[in-house]
């Protein structure tokens, strides 16, 4: 009887330990446009979906997802639900949506705000070329009860002030929404390399998970491939950050360079991290 109880206790502890690990992914899936020719969404959507299902992240933030792409992913990412709106409101324009494992996680709160001087309404901020958004959610693990925030975004590709102010706005939102200092993560395509000023703003309160993996970051240095399969990927513009206040540990970090028939599933490589929420 004692050995049975001991075995049960060990099983319970191992289950609890695994329940405290969460995997996150950020993925700019490249908007759907037939002008991409051999790399058009219609030719890569099945492989991209199978790639996501293989790695099975608990939470995945996407960028550049148009409504038709959201519909496709919503139907084919079995076991996932998603939150978010288009940057032009409701189901219009590109989404910076968050997909999550609905069997494991419950959404306690979620919303989308615009990266602008008026974040509560559809708007283009500062010197940005386009409206930009950040979608966030507070998740609760159904088994362990652990709670954590994920903020997913896509910074402007032109506006210098817009990107700097977007960084400050996201930090302010985290502080406003998360007074209890729950684990918080920021994912996205920031259209910036690591030594840029807006990244420095983020790093006042956030750590780049790329630099925290105990065995180093796996995969190419960069994340933007531009569908150029035969060239090195050196430009790193996609990130997953964690709040410095987090009582969590990065276990693994990878930039995933999977391909099929000499084609990438997107013009960006997805970034994957494994986190221990309570080390």
PDB file of C-alpha atoms in Angstrom:
ATOM      1  CA  UNK A   1       0.000   0.000   0.000  1.00  0.00           C
ATOM      2  CA  UNK A   2       2.853   2.358   0.910  1.00  0.00           C
ATOM      3  CA  UNK A   3       4.604   1.672  -2.384  1.00  0.00           C
ATOM      4  CA  UNK A   4       1.345   2.341  -4.233  1.00  0.00           C
ATOM      5  CA  UNK A   5       0.928   5.676  -2.451  1.00  0.00           C
ATOM      6  CA  UNK A   6       4.552   6.559  -3.115  1.00  0.00           C
ATOM      7  CA  UNK A   7       4.108   5.759  -6.793  1.00  0.00           C
ATOM      8  CA  UNK A   8       0.964   7.867  -6.962  1.00  0.00           C
ATOM      9  CA  UNK A   9       2.748  10.763  -5.247  1.00  0.00           C
ATOM     10  CA  UNK A  10       5.628  10.577  -7.721  1.00  0.00           C
ATOM     11  CA  UNK A  11       3.196  10.465 -10.664  1.00  0.00           C
ATOM     12  CA  UNK A  12       1.324  13.473  -9.266  1.00  0.00           C
ATOM     13  CA  UNK A  13       4.533  15.455  -8.750  1.00  0.00           C
ATOM     14  CA  UNK A  14       5.796  14.695 -12.256  1.00  0.00           C
ATOM     15  CA  UNK A  15       2.444  15.729 -13.724  1.00  0.00           C
ATOM     16  CA  UNK A  16       2.538  18.953 -11.719  1.00  0.00           C
ATOM     17  CA  UNK A  17       6.068  19.693 -12.871  1.00  0.00           C
ATOM     18  CA  UNK A  18       5.117  19.251 -16.525  1.00  0.00           C
ATOM     19  CA  UNK A  19       2.014  21.379 -15.971  1.00  0.00           C
ATOM     20  CA  UNK A  20       4.280  24.255 -14.884  1.00  0.00           C
ATOM     21  CA  UNK A  21       6.135  24.193 -18.201  1.00  0.00           C
ATOM     22  CA  UNK A  22       4.575  26.184 -21.031  1.00  0.00           C
ATOM     23  CA  UNK A  23       5.670  26.466 -24.662  1.00  0.00           C
ATOM     24  CA  UNK A  24       5.281  29.707 -26.600  1.00  0.00           C
ATOM     25  CA  UNK A  25       5.695  30.495 -30.284  1.00  0.00           C
ATOM     26  CA  UNK A  26       5.666  33.663 -32.344  1.00  0.00           C
ATOM     27  CA  UNK A  27       5.043  33.333 -36.066  1.00  0.00           C
ATOM     28  CA  UNK A  28       4.701  35.940 -38.786  1.00  0.00           C
ATOM     29  CA  UNK A  29       2.839  33.742 -41.273  1.00  0.00           C
ATOM     30  CA  UNK A  30       3.126  36.231 -44.177  1.00  0.00           C
ATOM     31  CA  UNK A  31      -0.081  37.738 -45.492  1.00  0.00           C
ATOM     32  CA  UNK A  32      -1.949  35.972 -48.257  1.00  0.00           C
ATOM     33  CA  UNK A  33      -1.106  37.441 -51.654  1.00  0.00           C
ATOM     34  CA  UNK A  34      -0.947  35.528 -54.904  1.00  0.00           C
ATOM     35  CA  UNK A  35       1.880  37.821 -56.030  1.00  0.00           C
ATOM     36  CA  UNK A  36       4.139  35.591 -53.917  1.00  0.00           C
ATOM     37  CA  UNK A  37       3.914  33.035 -56.722  1.00  0.00           C
ATOM     38  CA  UNK A  38       5.415  29.719 -55.641  1.00  0.00           C
ATOM     39  CA  UNK A  39       5.393  30.965 -52.028  1.00  0.00           C
ATOM     40  CA  UNK A  40       1.744  32.085 -52.007  1.00  0.00           C
ATOM     41  CA  UNK A  41      -0.389  31.138 -49.007  1.00  0.00           C
ATOM     42  CA  UNK A  42      -2.394  28.659 -51.071  1.00  0.00           C
ATOM     43  CA  UNK A  43       0.813  26.674 -51.694  1.00  0.00           C
ATOM     44  CA  UNK A  44       2.216  26.721 -48.152  1.00  0.00           C
ATOM     45  CA  UNK A  45      -0.736  26.782 -45.765  1.00  0.00           C
ATOM     46  CA  UNK A  46      -0.932  23.008 -45.303  1.00  0.00           C
ATOM     47  CA  UNK A  47       2.743  22.679 -44.471  1.00  0.00           C
ATOM     48  CA  UNK A  48       2.688  25.672 -42.131  1.00  0.00           C
ATOM     49  CA  UNK A  49      -0.280  24.211 -40.269  1.00  0.00           C
ATOM     50  CA  UNK A  50       1.364  20.805 -39.970  1.00  0.00           C
ATOM     51  CA  UNK A  51       4.518  22.488 -38.675  1.00  0.00           C
ATOM     52  CA  UNK A  52       2.597  24.236 -35.894  1.00  0.00           C
ATOM     53  CA  UNK A  53       0.771  21.042 -34.958  1.00  0.00           C
ATOM     54  CA  UNK A  54       4.082  19.153 -34.811  1.00  0.00           C
ATOM     55  CA  UNK A  55       5.662  21.582 -32.343  1.00  0.00           C
ATOM     56  CA  UNK A  56       2.315  22.011 -30.562  1.00  0.00           C
ATOM     57  CA  UNK A  57       2.990  25.269 -28.710  1.00  0.00           C
ATOM     58  CA  UNK A  58       0.642  25.968 -25.827  1.00  0.00           C
ATOM     59  CA  UNK A  59       0.381  29.574 -27.021  1.00  0.00           C
ATOM     60  CA  UNK A  60       1.198  30.988 -30.456  1.00  0.00           C
ATOM     61  CA  UNK A  61       1.121  34.637 -31.439  1.00  0.00           C
ATOM     62  CA  UNK A  62       0.743  35.232 -35.183  1.00  0.00           C
ATOM     63  CA  UNK A  63       1.323  38.326 -37.285  1.00  0.00           C
ATOM     64  CA  UNK A  64       0.084  39.377 -40.751  1.00  0.00           C
ATOM     65  CA  UNK A  65      -2.826  36.938 -40.572  1.00  0.00           C
ATOM     66  CA  UNK A  66      -5.642  38.121 -42.835  1.00  0.00           C
ATOM     67  CA  UNK A  67      -9.257  37.020 -42.182  1.00  0.00           C
ATOM     68  CA  UNK A  68      -9.085  34.153 -44.701  1.00  0.00           C
ATOM     69  CA  UNK A  69      -5.891  32.913 -43.045  1.00  0.00           C
ATOM     70  CA  UNK A  70      -7.456  33.156 -39.608  1.00  0.00           C
ATOM     71  CA  UNK A  71     -10.388  31.101 -40.882  1.00  0.00           C
ATOM     72  CA  UNK A  72      -8.063  28.440 -42.269  1.00  0.00           C
ATOM     73  CA  UNK A  73      -5.942  28.208 -39.131  1.00  0.00           C
ATOM     74  CA  UNK A  74      -9.035  28.187 -36.947  1.00  0.00           C
ATOM     75  CA  UNK A  75     -10.390  25.178 -38.843  1.00  0.00           C
ATOM     76  CA  UNK A  76      -7.157  23.201 -39.158  1.00  0.00           C
ATOM     77  CA  UNK A  77      -5.298  23.827 -35.901  1.00  0.00           C
ATOM     78  CA  UNK A  78      -7.109  21.066 -34.051  1.00  0.00           C
ATOM     79  CA  UNK A  79      -7.441  21.664 -30.323  1.00  0.00           C
ATOM     80  CA  UNK A  80      -6.707  25.388 -30.568  1.00  0.00           C
ATOM     81  CA  UNK A  81      -8.881  28.427 -30.058  1.00  0.00           C
ATOM     82  CA  UNK A  82      -7.872  32.012 -30.730  1.00  0.00           C
ATOM     83  CA  UNK A  83      -8.487  35.579 -29.627  1.00  0.00           C
ATOM     84  CA  UNK A  84      -7.936  38.916 -31.334  1.00  0.00           C
ATOM     85  CA  UNK A  85      -9.334  41.323 -33.926  1.00  0.00           C
ATOM     86  CA  UNK A  86      -8.023  42.802 -37.165  1.00  0.00           C
ATOM     87  CA  UNK A  87      -6.054  46.024 -37.029  1.00  0.00           C
ATOM     88  CA  UNK A  88      -8.853  47.788 -38.921  1.00  0.00           C
ATOM     89  CA  UNK A  89     -11.392  46.551 -36.378  1.00  0.00           C
ATOM     90  CA  UNK A  90     -13.339  43.332 -35.854  1.00  0.00           C
ATOM     91  CA  UNK A  91     -12.655  41.027 -38.818  1.00  0.00           C
ATOM     92  CA  UNK A  92     -10.892  43.591 -41.013  1.00  0.00           C
ATOM     93  CA  UNK A  93      -7.214  43.782 -41.834  1.00  0.00           C
ATOM     94  CA  UNK A  94      -4.266  41.892 -40.443  1.00  0.00           C
ATOM     95  CA  UNK A  95      -4.535  40.139 -37.088  1.00  0.00           C
ATOM     96  CA  UNK A  96      -1.905  39.842 -34.368  1.00  0.00           C
ATOM     97  CA  UNK A  97      -3.981  37.048 -32.904  1.00  0.00           C
ATOM     98  CA  UNK A  98      -3.147  34.556 -30.178  1.00  0.00           C
ATOM     99  CA  UNK A  99      -3.873  30.855 -30.630  1.00  0.00           C
ATOM    100  CA  UNK A 100      -3.889  28.663 -27.527  1.00  0.00           C
ATOM    101  CA  UNK A 101      -4.271  25.039 -26.505  1.00  0.00           C
ATOM    102  CA  UNK A 102      -7.889  25.051 -25.341  1.00  0.00           C
ATOM    103  CA  UNK A 103      -7.579  21.670 -23.654  1.00  0.00           C
ATOM    104  CA  UNK A 104      -4.932  23.002 -21.305  1.00  0.00           C
ATOM    105  CA  UNK A 105      -5.545  26.735 -20.992  1.00  0.00           C
ATOM    106  CA  UNK A 106      -8.468  28.958 -20.107  1.00  0.00           C
ATOM    107  CA  UNK A 107      -8.652  32.649 -21.065  1.00  0.00           C
ATOM    108  CA  UNK A 108      -9.513  34.832 -18.071  1.00  0.00           C
ATOM    109  CA  UNK A 109      -9.317  38.160 -19.896  1.00  0.00           C
ATOM    110  CA  UNK A 110      -8.284  39.410 -23.317  1.00  0.00           C
ATOM    111  CA  UNK A 111      -8.365  42.503 -25.482  1.00  0.00           C
ATOM    112  CA  UNK A 112      -6.653  44.316 -28.334  1.00  0.00           C
ATOM    113  CA  UNK A 113      -5.252  47.844 -28.219  1.00  0.00           C
ATOM    114  CA  UNK A 114      -3.777  50.041 -30.935  1.00  0.00           C
ATOM    115  CA  UNK A 115      -0.175  51.188 -30.845  1.00  0.00           C
ATOM    116  CA  UNK A 116      -1.010  54.870 -30.921  1.00  0.00           C
ATOM    117  CA  UNK A 117      -1.837  57.915 -28.821  1.00  0.00           C
ATOM    118  CA  UNK A 118      -5.430  56.574 -28.656  1.00  0.00           C
ATOM    119  CA  UNK A 119      -4.941  52.843 -27.972  1.00  0.00           C
ATOM    120  CA  UNK A 120      -8.591  52.198 -27.202  1.00  0.00           C
ATOM    121  CA  UNK A 121      -9.763  52.927 -30.760  1.00  0.00           C
ATOM    122  CA  UNK A 122      -8.772  52.088 -34.338  1.00  0.00           C
ATOM    123  CA  UNK A 123      -5.880  54.418 -35.089  1.00  0.00           C
ATOM    124  CA  UNK A 124      -2.443  54.882 -36.601  1.00  0.00           C
ATOM    125  CA  UNK A 125       0.170  56.060 -34.132  1.00  0.00           C
ATOM    126  CA  UNK A 126       2.868  58.727 -34.420  1.00  0.00           C
ATOM    127  CA  UNK A 127       4.844  58.337 -37.679  1.00  0.00           C
ATOM    128  CA  UNK A 128       3.663  54.781 -38.467  1.00  0.00           C
ATOM    129  CA  UNK A 129       2.740  53.886 -42.028  1.00  0.00           C
ATOM    130  CA  UNK A 130      -0.109  51.601 -40.951  1.00  0.00           C
ATOM    131  CA  UNK A 131      -2.377  50.890 -37.975  1.00  0.00           C
ATOM    132  CA  UNK A 132      -0.603  48.542 -35.547  1.00  0.00           C
ATOM    133  CA  UNK A 133      -2.051  46.520 -32.692  1.00  0.00           C
ATOM    134  CA  UNK A 134      -1.227  44.420 -29.675  1.00  0.00           C
ATOM    135  CA  UNK A 135      -3.497  41.558 -28.608  1.00  0.00           C
ATOM    136  CA  UNK A 136      -3.136  40.163 -25.112  1.00  0.00           C
ATOM    137  CA  UNK A 137      -4.613  37.467 -22.911  1.00  0.00           C
ATOM    138  CA  UNK A 138      -4.422  36.328 -19.310  1.00  0.00           C
ATOM    139  CA  UNK A 139      -4.275  32.540 -19.294  1.00  0.00           C
ATOM    140  CA  UNK A 140      -4.911  30.039 -16.526  1.00  0.00           C
ATOM    141  CA  UNK A 141      -3.600  26.491 -16.664  1.00  0.00           C
ATOM    142  CA  UNK A 142      -6.597  24.245 -16.022  1.00  0.00           C
ATOM    143  CA  UNK A 143      -4.481  21.666 -14.190  1.00  0.00           C
ATOM    144  CA  UNK A 144      -1.928  23.619 -12.160  1.00  0.00           C
ATOM    145  CA  UNK A 145      -3.871  26.861 -11.743  1.00  0.00           C
ATOM    146  CA  UNK A 146      -0.844  28.876 -12.880  1.00  0.00           C
ATOM    147  CA  UNK A 147      -1.671  32.220 -14.512  1.00  0.00           C
ATOM    148  CA  UNK A 148       0.359  34.183 -17.047  1.00  0.00           C
ATOM    149  CA  UNK A 149      -0.027  36.976 -19.589  1.00  0.00           C
ATOM    150  CA  UNK A 150       0.921  36.934 -23.261  1.00  0.00           C
ATOM    151  CA  UNK A 151       1.096  40.145 -25.310  1.00  0.00           C
ATOM    152  CA  UNK A 152       1.455  39.665 -29.065  1.00  0.00           C
ATOM    153  CA  UNK A 153       2.241  42.455 -31.493  1.00  0.00           C
ATOM    154  CA  UNK A 154       3.593  43.568 -34.874  1.00  0.00           C
ATOM    155  CA  UNK A 155       5.501  46.858 -34.915  1.00  0.00           C
ATOM    156  CA  UNK A 156       5.460  49.256 -37.837  1.00  0.00           C
ATOM    157  CA  UNK A 157       8.070  48.780 -40.554  1.00  0.00           C
ATOM    158  CA  UNK A 158       8.618  52.511 -41.156  1.00  0.00           C
ATOM    159  CA  UNK A 159       7.918  54.743 -38.160  1.00  0.00           C
ATOM    160  CA  UNK A 160      10.956  55.343 -35.950  1.00  0.00           C
ATOM    161  CA  UNK A 161       9.008  57.208 -33.264  1.00  0.00           C
ATOM    162  CA  UNK A 162       6.108  54.770 -33.621  1.00  0.00           C
ATOM    163  CA  UNK A 163       8.275  51.798 -32.697  1.00  0.00           C
ATOM    164  CA  UNK A 164       9.904  53.554 -29.769  1.00  0.00           C
ATOM    165  CA  UNK A 165       6.552  54.743 -28.410  1.00  0.00           C
ATOM    166  CA  UNK A 166       4.977  51.333 -29.047  1.00  0.00           C
ATOM    167  CA  UNK A 167       7.619  49.788 -26.791  1.00  0.00           C
ATOM    168  CA  UNK A 168       6.840  52.268 -24.024  1.00  0.00           C
ATOM    169  CA  UNK A 169       3.088  51.756 -24.454  1.00  0.00           C
ATOM    170  CA  UNK A 170       3.340  47.974 -24.140  1.00  0.00           C
ATOM    171  CA  UNK A 171       5.435  48.301 -20.977  1.00  0.00           C
ATOM    172  CA  UNK A 172       2.846  50.698 -19.536  1.00  0.00           C
ATOM    173  CA  UNK A 173       0.016  48.294 -20.404  1.00  0.00           C
ATOM    174  CA  UNK A 174       1.783  45.391 -18.707  1.00  0.00           C
ATOM    175  CA  UNK A 175       2.251  47.495 -15.573  1.00  0.00           C
ATOM    176  CA  UNK A 176      -1.399  48.593 -15.655  1.00  0.00           C
ATOM    177  CA  UNK A 177      -2.896  45.147 -16.271  1.00  0.00           C
ATOM    178  CA  UNK A 178      -0.536  43.084 -14.146  1.00  0.00           C
ATOM    179  CA  UNK A 179      -0.136  44.688 -10.699  1.00  0.00           C
ATOM    180  CA  UNK A 180       0.400  41.241  -9.132  1.00  0.00           C
ATOM    181  CA  UNK A 181       3.470  40.654 -11.316  1.00  0.00           C
ATOM    182  CA  UNK A 182       2.211  37.406 -12.788  1.00  0.00           C
ATOM    183  CA  UNK A 183       4.541  35.922 -15.414  1.00  0.00           C
ATOM    184  CA  UNK A 184       4.234  38.061 -18.544  1.00  0.00           C
ATOM    185  CA  UNK A 185       5.559  37.500 -22.059  1.00  0.00           C
ATOM    186  CA  UNK A 186       5.723  39.712 -25.151  1.00  0.00           C
ATOM    187  CA  UNK A 187       5.923  38.081 -28.572  1.00  0.00           C
ATOM    188  CA  UNK A 188       5.989  39.453 -32.056  1.00  0.00           C
ATOM    189  CA  UNK A 189       7.569  40.707 -35.236  1.00  0.00           C
ATOM    190  CA  UNK A 190       9.098  43.993 -34.138  1.00  0.00           C
ATOM    191  CA  UNK A 191      10.730  44.912 -37.472  1.00  0.00           C
ATOM    192  CA  UNK A 192      13.832  45.737 -35.425  1.00  0.00           C
ATOM    193  CA  UNK A 193      17.183  44.130 -34.795  1.00  0.00           C
ATOM    194  CA  UNK A 194      18.451  43.573 -31.241  1.00  0.00           C
ATOM    195  CA  UNK A 195      20.681  46.675 -31.009  1.00  0.00           C
ATOM    196  CA  UNK A 196      17.898  49.163 -31.877  1.00  0.00           C
ATOM    197  CA  UNK A 197      16.631  51.900 -29.555  1.00  0.00           C
ATOM    198  CA  UNK A 198      13.040  50.575 -29.224  1.00  0.00           C
ATOM    199  CA  UNK A 199      14.398  47.157 -28.206  1.00  0.00           C
ATOM    200  CA  UNK A 200      16.495  48.930 -25.567  1.00  0.00           C
ATOM    201  CA  UNK A 201      13.275  50.486 -24.238  1.00  0.00           C
ATOM    202  CA  UNK A 202      11.666  47.052 -23.951  1.00  0.00           C
ATOM    203  CA  UNK A 203      14.754  45.689 -22.219  1.00  0.00           C
ATOM    204  CA  UNK A 204      14.336  48.118 -19.330  1.00  0.00           C
ATOM    205  CA  UNK A 205      11.538  45.839 -18.104  1.00  0.00           C
ATOM    206  CA  UNK A 206      11.839  42.695 -20.257  1.00  0.00           C
ATOM    207  CA  UNK A 207      14.496  40.083 -20.994  1.00  0.00           C
ATOM    208  CA  UNK A 208      15.067  38.572 -24.436  1.00  0.00           C
ATOM    209  CA  UNK A 209      14.480  34.828 -24.032  1.00  0.00           C
ATOM    210  CA  UNK A 210      17.003  34.279 -26.838  1.00  0.00           C
ATOM    211  CA  UNK A 211      19.747  35.225 -24.364  1.00  0.00           C
ATOM    212  CA  UNK A 212      18.470  33.140 -21.441  1.00  0.00           C
ATOM    213  CA  UNK A 213      18.386  29.569 -22.769  1.00  0.00           C
ATOM    214  CA  UNK A 214      20.863  27.553 -20.649  1.00  0.00           C
ATOM    215  CA  UNK A 215      22.216  25.661 -23.666  1.00  0.00           C
ATOM    216  CA  UNK A 216      22.098  28.653 -25.985  1.00  0.00           C
ATOM    217  CA  UNK A 217      19.585  29.511 -28.683  1.00  0.00           C
ATOM    218  CA  UNK A 218      19.107  26.778 -31.302  1.00  0.00           C
ATOM    219  CA  UNK A 219      18.812  27.502 -35.013  1.00  0.00           C
ATOM    220  CA  UNK A 220      19.769  30.333 -37.367  1.00  0.00           C
ATOM    221  CA  UNK A 221      20.890  33.711 -36.066  1.00  0.00           C
ATOM    222  CA  UNK A 222      18.101  35.500 -37.911  1.00  0.00           C
ATOM    223  CA  UNK A 223      14.345  35.087 -38.278  1.00  0.00           C
ATOM    224  CA  UNK A 224      13.524  36.896 -41.547  1.00  0.00           C
ATOM    225  CA  UNK A 225      14.252  34.746 -44.592  1.00  0.00           C
ATOM    226  CA  UNK A 226      12.350  36.676 -47.287  1.00  0.00           C
ATOM    227  CA  UNK A 227      11.578  33.316 -48.959  1.00  0.00           C
ATOM    228  CA  UNK A 228      15.251  33.246 -50.042  1.00  0.00           C
ATOM    229  CA  UNK A 229      15.933  29.606 -49.370  1.00  0.00           C
ATOM    230  CA  UNK A 230      19.556  29.522 -50.550  1.00  0.00           C
ATOM    231  CA  UNK A 231      20.724  32.526 -48.498  1.00  0.00           C
ATOM    232  CA  UNK A 232      21.782  32.648 -44.824  1.00  0.00           C
ATOM    233  CA  UNK A 233      19.109  33.921 -42.419  1.00  0.00           C
ATOM    234  CA  UNK A 234      20.844  36.648 -40.423  1.00  0.00           C
ATOM    235  CA  UNK A 235      18.270  39.369 -39.682  1.00  0.00           C
ATOM    236  CA  UNK A 236      16.666  38.784 -36.266  1.00  0.00           C
ATOM    237  CA  UNK A 237      13.418  40.766 -35.935  1.00  0.00           C
ATOM    238  CA  UNK A 238      11.056  38.273 -34.249  1.00  0.00           C
ATOM    239  CA  UNK A 239      11.167  37.917 -30.472  1.00  0.00           C
ATOM    240  CA  UNK A 240       9.718  36.451 -27.321  1.00  0.00           C
ATOM    241  CA  UNK A 241      10.474  38.505 -24.215  1.00  0.00           C
ATOM    242  CA  UNK A 242       9.675  37.759 -20.597  1.00  0.00           C
ATOM    243  CA  UNK A 243       9.191  40.298 -17.813  1.00  0.00           C
ATOM    244  CA  UNK A 244      12.206  40.790 -15.537  1.00  0.00           C
ATOM    245  CA  UNK A 245       9.801  40.402 -12.605  1.00  0.00           C
ATOM    246  CA  UNK A 246       8.889  36.877 -13.750  1.00  0.00           C
ATOM    247  CA  UNK A 247       9.587  34.031 -11.381  1.00  0.00           C
ATOM    248  CA  UNK A 248      10.062  31.827 -14.441  1.00  0.00           C
ATOM    249  CA  UNK A 249      12.971  30.211 -16.261  1.00  0.00           C
ATOM    250  CA  UNK A 250      13.708  29.801 -19.954  1.00  0.00           C
ATOM    251  CA  UNK A 251      14.474  26.136 -20.624  1.00  0.00           C
ATOM    252  CA  UNK A 252      14.837  26.180 -24.414  1.00  0.00           C
ATOM    253  CA  UNK A 253      14.858  28.704 -27.256  1.00  0.00           C
ATOM    254  CA  UNK A 254      14.775  27.822 -30.946  1.00  0.00           C
ATOM    255  CA  UNK A 255      14.405  29.518 -34.303  1.00  0.00           C
ATOM    256  CA  UNK A 256      12.778  26.879 -36.499  1.00  0.00           C
ATOM    257  CA  UNK A 257      14.057  26.640 -40.066  1.00  0.00           C
ATOM    258  CA  UNK A 258      11.890  23.764 -41.316  1.00  0.00           C
ATOM    259  CA  UNK A 259      11.285  23.667 -45.061  1.00  0.00           C
ATOM    260  CA  UNK A 260       9.714  21.519 -47.742  1.00  0.00           C
ATOM    261  CA  UNK A 261      10.863  21.123 -51.342  1.00  0.00           C
ATOM    262  CA  UNK A 262      13.244  24.082 -50.983  1.00  0.00           C
ATOM    263  CA  UNK A 263      10.510  26.407 -49.737  1.00  0.00           C
ATOM    264  CA  UNK A 264       9.917  27.897 -46.303  1.00  0.00           C
ATOM    265  CA  UNK A 265       6.341  27.919 -44.935  1.00  0.00           C
ATOM    266  CA  UNK A 266       6.629  31.705 -44.417  1.00  0.00           C
ATOM    267  CA  UNK A 267       9.040  34.562 -45.067  1.00  0.00           C
ATOM    268  CA  UNK A 268       9.731  34.576 -41.323  1.00  0.00           C
ATOM    269  CA  UNK A 269      10.969  31.683 -39.229  1.00  0.00           C
ATOM    270  CA  UNK A 270       8.909  30.944 -36.115  1.00  0.00           C
ATOM    271  CA  UNK A 271      10.514  31.368 -32.696  1.00  0.00           C
ATOM    272  CA  UNK A 272       9.776  28.737 -30.039  1.00  0.00           C
ATOM    273  CA  UNK A 273      10.537  28.831 -26.314  1.00  0.00           C
ATOM    274  CA  UNK A 274       9.912  26.441 -23.443  1.00  0.00           C
ATOM    275  CA  UNK A 275       9.351  28.127 -20.088  1.00  0.00           C
ATOM    276  CA  UNK A 276       9.218  26.795 -16.541  1.00  0.00           C
ATOM    277  CA  UNK A 277       6.662  29.042 -14.846  1.00  0.00           C
ATOM    278  CA  UNK A 278       7.722  28.022 -11.328  1.00  0.00           C
ATOM    279  CA  UNK A 279      11.356  26.836 -11.283  1.00  0.00           C
TER     280      UNK A 279
END
